[in-house]
Amino acid sequence: MSHAPPLSTRTLWLKRLPAIAFLIFASWFYLRTISYSAPKHVEISSLALQNLDGSPLPTQTTQGKAILLNFWAPWCSPCRAELPWLQRLQLEHPELAVIGIEDDPDEYRNARVLAARTGISYPLVQTSRSVRSTLGHVVELPTTLYISRSGRVLHTVSGVIPETLMARYANDAIAAD
């Protein structure tokens, strides 16, 4: 019975190199396609935002203000954790417009019920074609954009961040320009 000599470690790595390179490339490509990339500038008035009931969001809600756009859903636990923080930011900063965007029409009713139950007074709006075409497809909830008065997107956050960091980013948007 003849035994083949053991392969050296170097030879094993060279044989595995194409598979490793493929996995690295496939992982990079996958992560690139699922990650959210916010635009650098957003003209809020072009979004034609509508409240959850379908009525247009009044232009004075956002006119001349820094904007905090928060993509969320009522079933999302991290999103619900942020609700009181966003409410506090809205109440403490009249020069900031906090706006919650719900992406799923089937959840509009649940969003209205949750807002009423928790005392959320900032506007909750529907997604729309103009929101999707301008802001792209948001993958992770919550996702928040901090936008200056001039429309410059200063910070984009996917996932929950501490309330203090949220307040700092909001202050950056208010102070910009």
XYZ file of N, CA, C and O in Angstrom:
708
model
N 0.838 -1.162 0.000
C 0.000 0.000 0.000
C 0.888 1.232 0.000
O 1.751 1.370 0.834
N 0.644 2.089 -0.931
C 1.459 3.284 -1.080
C 0.698 4.488 -0.542
O -0.479 4.666 -0.821
N 1.371 5.290 0.218
C 0.777 6.509 0.761
C 1.387 7.719 0.075
O 2.588 7.777 -0.121
N 0.520 8.670 -0.257
C 1.011 9.911 -0.856
C 1.662 10.739 0.230
O 1.231 10.728 1.381
N 2.715 11.465 -0.103
C 3.359 12.310 0.911
C 2.391 13.418 1.341
O 1.569 13.877 0.544
N 2.442 13.817 2.607
C 1.532 14.871 3.082
C 1.796 16.181 2.341
O 2.932 16.503 2.006
N 0.727 16.875 2.074
C 0.845 18.171 1.408
C 1.347 19.212 2.405
O 0.963 19.216 3.570
N 2.164 20.099 1.943
C 2.656 21.155 2.817
C 1.549 22.172 3.068
O 0.578 22.257 2.313
N 1.704 22.918 4.114
C 0.725 23.951 4.457
C 0.593 24.959 3.321
O -0.505 25.384 2.974
N 1.699 25.297 2.709
C 1.686 26.255 1.606
C 0.881 25.723 0.427
O 0.086 26.444 -0.179
N 1.061 24.466 0.117
C 0.332 23.859 -0.990
C -1.167 23.843 -0.699
O -1.985 24.119 -1.572
N -1.534 23.541 0.549
C -2.946 23.551 0.918
C -3.549 24.937 0.739
O -4.660 25.090 0.222
N -2.842 25.970 1.157
C -3.337 27.337 1.012
C -3.475 27.717 -0.457
O -4.437 28.363 -0.848
N -2.517 27.322 -1.266
C -2.588 27.645 -2.697
C -3.775 26.961 -3.356
O -4.418 27.531 -4.239
N -4.088 25.733 -2.926
C -5.243 25.039 -3.486
C -6.551 25.697 -3.062
O -7.524 25.683 -3.792
N -6.576 26.277 -1.875
C -7.794 26.885 -1.343
C -7.943 28.352 -1.748
O -9.012 28.940 -1.564
N -6.909 28.952 -2.258
C -6.927 30.377 -2.573
C -8.071 30.793 -3.502
O -8.751 31.788 -3.226
N -8.358 30.092 -4.591
C -9.492 30.515 -5.440
C -10.826 30.512 -4.693
O -11.633 31.430 -4.860
N -11.044 29.518 -3.853
C -12.296 29.460 -3.087
C -12.366 30.604 -2.084
O -13.416 31.230 -1.910
N -11.263 30.907 -1.441
C -11.218 32.001 -0.465
C -11.456 33.336 -1.176
O -12.243 34.163 -0.709
N -10.808 33.520 -2.313
C -10.994 34.764 -3.077
C -12.445 34.906 -3.511
O -13.033 36.002 -3.426
N -13.056 33.828 -3.959
C -14.462 33.873 -4.362
C -15.349 34.251 -3.182
O -16.252 35.081 -3.322
N -15.134 33.657 -2.018
C -15.947 33.970 -0.838
C -15.800 35.429 -0.422
O -16.776 36.075 -0.052
N -14.594 35.947 -0.482
C -14.369 37.351 -0.138
C -15.111 38.250 -1.116
O -15.813 39.180 -0.715
N -14.990 37.970 -2.412
C -15.681 38.782 -3.405
C -17.192 38.677 -3.252
O -17.901 39.686 -3.292
N -17.712 37.478 -3.073
C -19.156 37.288 -2.928
C -19.676 38.008 -1.688
O -20.738 38.625 -1.719
N -18.932 37.961 -0.590
C -19.333 38.656 0.638
C -19.347 40.154 0.419
O -20.282 40.846 0.830
N -18.294 40.675 -0.211
C -18.234 42.108 -0.496
C -19.409 42.528 -1.372
O -20.077 43.528 -1.101
N -19.699 41.761 -2.413
C -20.791 42.097 -3.324
C -22.130 42.044 -2.597
O -22.969 42.933 -2.755
N -22.344 41.030 -1.775
C -23.593 40.896 -1.028
C -23.786 42.080 -0.084
O -24.837 42.700 -0.055
N -22.760 42.399 0.695
C -22.868 43.505 1.643
C -23.075 44.832 0.922
O -23.795 45.698 1.398
N -22.469 44.990 -0.220
C -22.625 46.227 -0.995
C -24.050 46.382 -1.492
O -24.589 47.481 -1.539
N -24.702 45.278 -1.840
C -26.043 45.374 -2.382
C -27.101 45.540 -1.300
O -28.171 46.061 -1.575
N -26.835 45.097 -0.064
C -27.860 45.221 0.976
C -27.683 46.451 1.845
O -28.563 46.794 2.604
N -26.542 47.108 1.763
C -26.338 48.268 2.623
C -27.037 49.494 2.024
O -27.194 49.613 0.822
N -27.453 50.375 2.906
C -28.158 51.582 2.478
C -27.158 52.699 2.271
O -26.292 52.950 3.105
N -27.296 53.378 1.179
C -26.445 54.524 0.885
C -27.350 55.738 0.679
O -28.074 55.820 -0.319
N -27.318 56.634 1.650
C -28.178 57.817 1.596
C -27.640 58.812 0.571
O -26.440 58.884 0.330
N -28.535 59.601 0.002
C -28.072 60.663 -0.888
C -27.316 61.724 -0.088
O -27.443 61.803 1.134
N -26.538 62.536 -0.766
C -25.774 63.594 -0.093
C -26.623 64.855 0.126
O -26.316 65.675 0.963
N -27.689 64.982 -0.661
C -28.550 66.156 -0.577
C -30.005 65.725 -0.788
O -30.279 64.891 -1.643
N -30.896 66.303 -0.002
C -32.318 65.976 -0.116
C -33.115 67.275 -0.100
O -32.982 68.074 0.825
N -33.917 67.467 -1.118
C -34.847 68.591 -1.157
C -36.171 68.070 -0.601
O -36.922 67.382 -1.300
N -36.454 68.390 0.654
C -37.616 67.834 1.347
C -38.912 68.149 0.609
O -39.796 67.296 0.502
N -39.029 69.349 0.064
C -40.280 69.723 -0.618
C -40.544 68.846 -1.838
O -41.696 68.669 -2.235
N -39.513 68.263 -2.423
C -39.704 67.412 -3.600
C -40.233 66.022 -3.242
O -40.634 65.272 -4.116
N -40.242 65.694 -1.960
C -40.691 64.368 -1.547
C -42.209 64.228 -1.527
O -42.728 63.119 -1.474
N -42.937 65.331 -1.557
C -44.412 65.305 -1.536
C -44.898 64.383 -0.420
O -45.653 63.440 -0.658
N -44.482 64.668 0.801
C -44.814 63.814 1.938
C -46.301 63.888 2.269
O -46.905 64.956 2.226
N -46.852 62.711 2.608
C -48.257 62.618 2.996
C -48.352 61.950 4.356
O -47.660 60.960 4.627
N -49.222 62.502 5.186
C -49.477 61.890 6.486
C -50.022 60.477 6.282
O -50.408 60.110 5.174
N -50.069 59.705 7.351
C -50.547 58.326 7.243
C -51.987 58.242 6.745
O -52.374 57.242 6.149
N -52.768 59.297 6.962
C -54.157 59.290 6.485
C -54.266 59.719 5.021
O -55.357 59.790 4.471
N -53.140 60.042 4.378
C -53.133 60.434 2.966
C -53.158 61.920 2.723
O -52.974 62.371 1.596
N -53.375 62.718 3.757
C -53.374 64.176 3.587
C -51.933 64.665 3.430
O -51.010 64.091 3.995
N -51.741 65.739 2.665
C -50.380 66.239 2.462
C -49.804 66.818 3.759
O -50.533 67.428 4.549
N -48.522 66.604 3.957
C -47.830 67.207 5.091
C -47.690 68.694 4.801
O -47.154 69.075 3.756
N -48.180 69.560 5.677
C -48.088 71.005 5.411
C -46.630 71.440 5.240
O -45.749 70.998 5.979
N -46.394 72.318 4.272
C -45.027 72.759 3.989
C -44.401 73.487 5.175
O -43.190 73.418 5.371
N -45.207 74.154 6.008
C -44.640 74.868 7.159
C -44.048 73.908 8.194
O -43.290 74.330 9.057
N -44.385 72.630 8.112
C -43.824 71.632 9.027
C -42.310 71.541 8.859
O -41.585 71.364 9.833
N -41.840 71.674 7.620
C -40.415 71.494 7.336
C -39.715 72.770 6.878
O -38.487 72.826 6.908
N -40.465 73.772 6.474
C -39.884 74.973 5.876
C -38.916 75.671 6.825
O -39.277 76.034 7.949
N -37.665 75.846 6.355
C -36.652 76.553 7.120
C -36.108 75.786 8.318
O -35.453 76.373 9.166
N -36.364 74.500 8.380
C -35.931 73.705 9.534
C -34.933 72.636 9.123
O -34.924 72.182 7.979
N -34.122 72.233 10.081
C -33.320 71.032 9.916
C -34.298 69.858 10.015
O -35.356 69.967 10.646
N -33.964 68.761 9.377
C -34.894 67.629 9.297
C -34.237 66.379 9.863
O -33.075 66.090 9.580
N -35.008 65.634 10.611
C -34.611 64.307 11.056
C -35.640 63.346 10.468
O -36.793 63.356 10.872
N -35.230 62.575 9.452
C -36.115 61.583 8.828
C -35.814 60.227 9.437
O -34.691 59.746 9.362
N -36.827 59.608 10.018
C -36.655 58.332 10.702
C -37.539 57.276 10.046
O -38.761 57.353 10.126
N -36.901 56.318 9.362
C -37.629 55.183 8.792
C -37.841 54.176 9.912
O -36.889 53.763 10.577
N -39.091 53.781 10.109
C -39.420 52.935 11.243
C -40.639 52.075 10.916
O -41.241 52.222 9.852
N -40.998 51.196 11.845
C -42.218 50.387 11.727
C -42.733 50.096 13.132
O -41.938 49.949 14.066
N -44.043 50.000 13.316
C -44.592 49.752 14.651
C -44.203 48.389 15.228
O -44.139 48.227 16.433
N -43.902 47.410 14.386
C -43.518 46.081 14.860
C -42.036 45.998 15.233
O -41.590 45.012 15.800
N -41.274 47.031 14.944
C -39.821 47.047 15.148
C -39.498 47.510 16.572
O -39.696 48.677 16.912
N -39.012 46.598 17.410
C -38.690 46.939 18.812
C -37.674 48.073 18.933
O -37.877 48.995 19.725
N -36.560 48.036 18.186
C -35.620 49.162 18.278
C -36.257 50.487 17.860
O -35.958 51.528 18.431
N -37.153 50.434 16.886
C -37.856 51.652 16.447
C -38.714 52.199 17.582
O -38.741 53.411 17.825
N -39.419 51.318 18.253
C -40.280 51.753 19.358
C -39.436 52.318 20.503
O -39.868 53.260 21.178
N -38.240 51.785 20.702
C -37.359 52.314 21.744
C -36.966 53.756 21.452
O -36.789 54.557 22.371
N -36.843 54.106 20.180
C -36.442 55.466 19.796
C -37.583 56.484 19.875
O -37.318 57.686 19.919
N -38.817 56.042 19.860
C -39.960 56.967 19.805
C -39.905 58.065 20.867
O -40.057 59.246 20.530
N -39.683 57.741 22.156
C -39.656 58.831 23.144
C -38.466 59.777 22.946
O -38.580 60.973 23.214
N -37.359 59.268 22.452
C -36.193 60.130 22.209
C -36.495 61.102 21.082
O -36.153 62.289 21.164
N -37.106 60.596 20.015
C -37.468 61.451 18.888
C -38.506 62.485 19.308
O -38.426 63.656 18.917
N -39.450 62.067 20.123
C -40.467 62.995 20.643
C -39.805 64.106 21.448
O -40.135 65.283 21.294
N -38.855 63.740 22.305
C -38.150 64.736 23.110
C -37.383 65.716 22.226
O -37.404 66.925 22.455
N -36.702 65.202 21.202
C -35.977 66.085 20.279
C -36.929 67.074 19.619
O -36.614 68.259 19.491
N -38.082 66.582 19.178
C -39.057 67.463 18.529
C -39.533 68.553 19.478
O -39.628 69.718 19.099
N -39.821 68.193 20.718
C -40.333 69.170 21.686
C -39.268 70.179 22.113
O -39.566 71.346 22.330
N -38.020 69.727 22.239
C -36.943 70.595 22.725
C -36.330 71.470 21.642
O -35.636 72.435 21.953
N -36.564 71.148 20.374
C -35.930 71.869 19.268
C -36.965 72.283 18.218
O -37.175 71.574 17.235
N -37.587 73.437 18.392
C -38.585 73.874 17.404
C -37.983 74.135 16.021
O -38.709 74.171 15.026
N -36.662 74.285 15.947
C -35.999 74.509 14.656
C -35.665 73.197 13.945
O -35.010 73.181 12.906
N -36.136 72.077 14.506
C -35.941 70.746 13.940
C -37.298 70.116 13.656
O -38.199 70.172 14.489
N -37.434 69.542 12.473
C -38.657 68.792 12.135
C -38.325 67.312 12.161
O -37.535 66.827 11.351
N -38.879 66.604 13.132
C -38.748 65.154 13.198
C -39.901 64.565 12.404
O -41.054 64.943 12.606
N -39.578 63.653 11.503
C -40.598 63.019 10.664
C -40.342 61.528 10.637
O -39.242 61.077 10.301
N -41.361 60.761 10.984
C -41.277 59.300 10.906
C -41.868 58.822 9.591
O -42.953 59.250 9.209
N -41.143 57.955 8.899
C -41.624 57.420 7.621
C -41.916 55.925 7.788
O -41.029 55.155 8.143
N -43.159 55.551 7.533
C -43.579 54.148 7.563
C -43.626 53.652 6.130
O -44.278 54.265 5.284
N -42.948 52.549 5.852
C -42.785 52.055 4.492
C -43.881 51.081 4.051
O -44.055 50.849 2.865
N -44.625 50.530 4.977
C -45.580 49.475 4.649
C -47.023 49.962 4.814
O -47.468 50.193 5.933
N -47.763 50.107 3.712
C -49.157 50.575 3.819
C -50.015 49.718 4.750
O -50.952 50.230 5.357
N -49.701 48.441 4.870
C -50.462 47.564 5.769
C -50.244 47.926 7.237
O -50.994 47.473 8.102
N -49.225 48.714 7.530
C -48.904 49.083 8.911
C -49.328 50.506 9.275
O -49.125 50.938 10.406
N -49.916 51.253 8.341
C -50.287 52.639 8.624
C -51.244 52.734 9.812
O -51.078 53.572 10.683
N -52.234 51.869 9.843
C -53.190 51.900 10.947
C -52.486 51.601 12.269
O -52.688 52.301 13.264
N -51.644 50.564 12.305
C -50.909 50.227 13.528
C -49.999 51.370 13.961
O -49.830 51.619 15.152
N -49.413 52.059 12.998
C -48.539 53.194 13.308
C -49.344 54.318 13.963
O -48.898 54.923 14.942
N -50.542 54.607 13.427
C -51.390 55.648 14.016
C -51.809 55.279 15.438
O -51.789 56.118 16.341
N -52.162 54.015 15.643
C -52.573 53.549 16.972
C -51.410 53.667 17.958
O -51.570 54.177 19.074
N -50.231 53.229 17.551
C -49.060 53.309 18.426
C -48.711 54.759 18.747
O -48.396 55.091 19.897
N -48.779 55.633 17.766
C -48.483 57.051 17.992
C -49.465 57.653 18.995
O -49.059 58.389 19.907
N -50.734 57.333 18.848
C -51.744 57.859 19.783
C -51.521 57.303 21.188
O -51.607 58.044 22.169
N -51.202 56.029 21.281
C -51.006 55.385 22.579
C -49.771 55.913 23.295
O -49.756 56.031 24.512
N -48.731 56.248 22.551
C -47.476 56.695 23.163
C -47.333 58.212 23.211
O -46.345 58.717 23.740
N -48.285 58.948 22.638
C -48.235 60.398 22.695
C -47.273 61.034 21.706
O -46.802 62.147 21.929
N -47.004 60.363 20.613
C -46.109 60.921 19.594
C -46.826 62.039 18.863
O -47.924 61.839 18.326
N -46.217 63.214 18.850
C -46.869 64.352 18.196
C -46.168 64.788 16.908
O -46.698 65.611 16.180
N -44.982 64.250 16.636
C -44.337 64.619 15.376
C -45.014 63.844 14.242
O -45.630 62.806 14.458
N -44.924 64.365 13.010
C -45.654 63.747 11.907
C -45.114 62.370 11.522
O -43.906 62.154 11.480
N -46.037 61.485 11.243
C -45.731 60.174 10.683
C -46.284 60.179 9.272
O -47.455 60.508 9.060
N -45.434 59.844 8.313
C -45.828 59.941 6.914
C -45.673 58.601 6.205
O -44.980 57.705 6.670
N -46.342 58.535 5.060
C -46.270 57.361 4.201
C -45.031 57.440 3.326
O -44.557 58.523 3.005
N -44.579 56.288 2.925
C -43.560 56.296 1.888
C -44.265 56.562 0.558
O -45.491 56.481 0.474
N -43.514 56.904 -0.445
C -44.093 57.197 -1.754
C -43.034 56.943 -2.818
O -41.873 56.681 -2.508
N -43.469 57.062 -4.068
C -42.489 56.906 -5.160
C -41.385 57.952 -5.050
O -40.228 57.665 -5.271
N -41.786 59.183 -4.730
C -40.778 60.246 -4.651
C -39.813 59.999 -3.492
O -38.621 60.273 -3.607
N -40.309 59.456 -2.377
C -39.422 59.119 -1.251
C -38.453 58.038 -1.684
O -37.236 58.129 -1.459
N -38.970 56.988 -2.312
C -38.102 55.882 -2.741
C -37.099 56.314 -3.800
O -35.944 55.921 -3.756
N -37.557 57.115 -4.776
C -36.631 57.513 -5.842
C -35.568 58.487 -5.330
O -34.431 58.459 -5.796
N -35.911 59.315 -4.367
C -34.940 60.278 -3.830
C -34.037 59.657 -2.777
O -32.826 59.879 -2.783
N -34.622 58.888 -1.880
C -33.860 58.360 -0.745
C -33.382 56.933 -0.933
O -32.566 56.448 -0.158
N -33.896 56.243 -1.933
C -33.482 54.866 -2.169
C -34.228 53.892 -1.261
O -35.161 54.269 -0.554
N -33.796 52.658 -1.306
C -34.443 51.603 -0.531
C -33.729 51.425 0.805
O -32.562 51.089 0.848
N -34.453 51.675 1.870
C -33.896 51.508 3.217
C -34.005 50.039 3.588
O -35.075 49.437 3.479
N -32.897 49.460 4.012
C -32.836 48.032 4.293
C -33.101 47.727 5.765
O -33.834 46.814 6.088
N -32.513 48.505 6.642
C -32.577 48.214 8.076
C -33.431 49.253 8.792
O -33.368 50.438 8.490
N -34.210 48.788 9.746
C -35.007 49.687 10.574
C -34.473 49.648 11.994
O -34.102 48.583 12.471
N -34.447 50.763 12.651
C -34.662 52.106 12.134
C -33.452 52.596 11.328
O -32.330 52.163 11.565
N -33.714 53.477 10.395
C -32.670 54.212 9.680
C -33.046 55.680 9.771
O -34.189 56.048 9.503
N -32.084 56.508 10.154
C -32.351 57.925 10.389
C -31.380 58.787 9.606
O -30.177 58.540 9.622
N -31.922 59.801 8.929
C -31.123 60.782 8.208
C -31.238 62.112 8.935
O -32.347 62.542 9.273
N -30.110 62.755 9.167
C -30.045 64.074 9.803
C -29.672 65.059 8.700
O -28.579 64.996 8.145
N -30.595 65.969 8.405
C -30.476 66.821 7.227
C -30.478 68.295 7.646
O -31.345 68.728 8.410
N -29.531 69.057 7.117
C -29.446 70.488 7.433
C -30.576 71.247 6.742
O -31.267 70.718 5.876
N -30.715 72.514 7.096
C -31.746 73.367 6.482
C -31.588 73.460 4.966
O -32.569 73.588 4.235
N -30.352 73.403 4.501
C -30.106 73.504 3.060
C -30.310 72.175 2.336
O -30.207 72.130 1.119
N -30.580 71.105 3.086
C -30.825 69.803 2.467
C -29.632 68.868 2.460
O -29.713 67.767 1.917
N -28.523 69.300 3.057
C -27.327 68.446 3.099
C -27.523 67.343 4.134
O -27.863 67.610 5.288
N -27.326 66.098 3.721
C -27.434 64.960 4.636
C -26.113 64.877 5.403
O -25.064 64.572 4.836
N -26.182 65.180 6.702
C -24.973 65.219 7.526
C -24.639 63.869 8.143
O -23.472 63.505 8.250
N -25.656 63.158 8.581
C -25.455 61.853 9.209
C -26.544 60.902 8.736
O -27.693 61.307 8.579
N -26.168 59.660 8.542
C -27.119 58.582 8.259
C -26.797 57.452 9.212
O -25.653 57.013 9.292
N -27.801 56.998 9.942
C -27.595 55.947 10.942
C -28.575 54.816 10.675
O -29.778 55.048 10.588
N -28.057 53.610 10.553
C -28.902 52.419 10.471
C -28.794 51.694 11.796
O -27.695 51.379 12.239
N -29.927 51.463 12.424
C -29.939 50.836 13.741
C -30.094 51.893 14.830
O -30.129 53.085 14.557
N -30.193 51.405 16.049
C -30.390 52.290 17.203
C -29.047 52.841 17.659
O -28.044 52.124 17.673
N -29.039 54.106 18.032
C -27.868 54.712 18.658
C -28.320 55.300 19.994
O -29.508 55.520 20.202
N -27.386 55.564 20.890
C -27.777 56.166 22.172
C -28.464 57.520 21.970
O -28.167 58.242 21.017
N -29.354 57.848 22.879
C -30.098 59.102 22.788
C -29.161 60.308 22.745
O -29.418 61.277 22.026
N -28.065 60.261 23.483
C -27.125 61.387 23.494
C -26.491 61.595 22.121
O -26.308 62.742 21.698
N -26.177 60.518 21.421
C -25.602 60.641 20.084
C -26.659 61.137 19.091
O -26.376 61.969 18.230
N -27.879 60.660 19.261
C -28.980 61.130 18.427
C -29.149 62.650 18.593
O -29.295 63.375 17.610
N -29.088 63.122 19.831
C -29.219 64.561 20.103
C -28.048 65.337 19.491
O -28.242 66.429 18.936
N -26.846 64.773 19.566
C -25.676 65.455 18.986
C -25.828 65.572 17.471
O -25.553 66.623 16.888
N -26.267 64.499 16.817
C -26.459 64.542 15.369
C -27.557 65.536 14.992
O -27.451 66.252 13.991
N -28.617 65.580 15.777
C -29.692 66.551 15.523
C -29.156 67.973 15.670
O -29.461 68.844 14.851
N -28.354 68.220 16.703
C -27.756 69.543 16.884
C -26.822 69.898 15.736
O -26.753 71.060 15.325
N -26.097 68.911 15.208
C -25.243 69.152 14.028
C -26.096 69.639 12.855
O -25.721 70.569 12.147
N -27.251 69.000 12.644
C -28.128 69.385 11.539
C -28.691 70.788 11.747
O -28.786 71.579 10.801
N -29.029 71.103 12.998
C -29.578 72.435 13.313
C -28.511 73.514 13.118
O -28.792 74.579 12.560
N -27.288 73.235 13.528
C -26.215 74.229 13.487
C -25.571 74.380 12.114
O -24.897 75.382 11.859
N -25.762 73.420 11.228
C -25.108 73.451 9.905
C -25.645 74.591 9.057
O -26.754 75.072 9.261
N -24.859 74.946 8.070
C -25.193 75.978 7.075
C -25.073 77.305 7.722
O -25.305 78.317 7.517
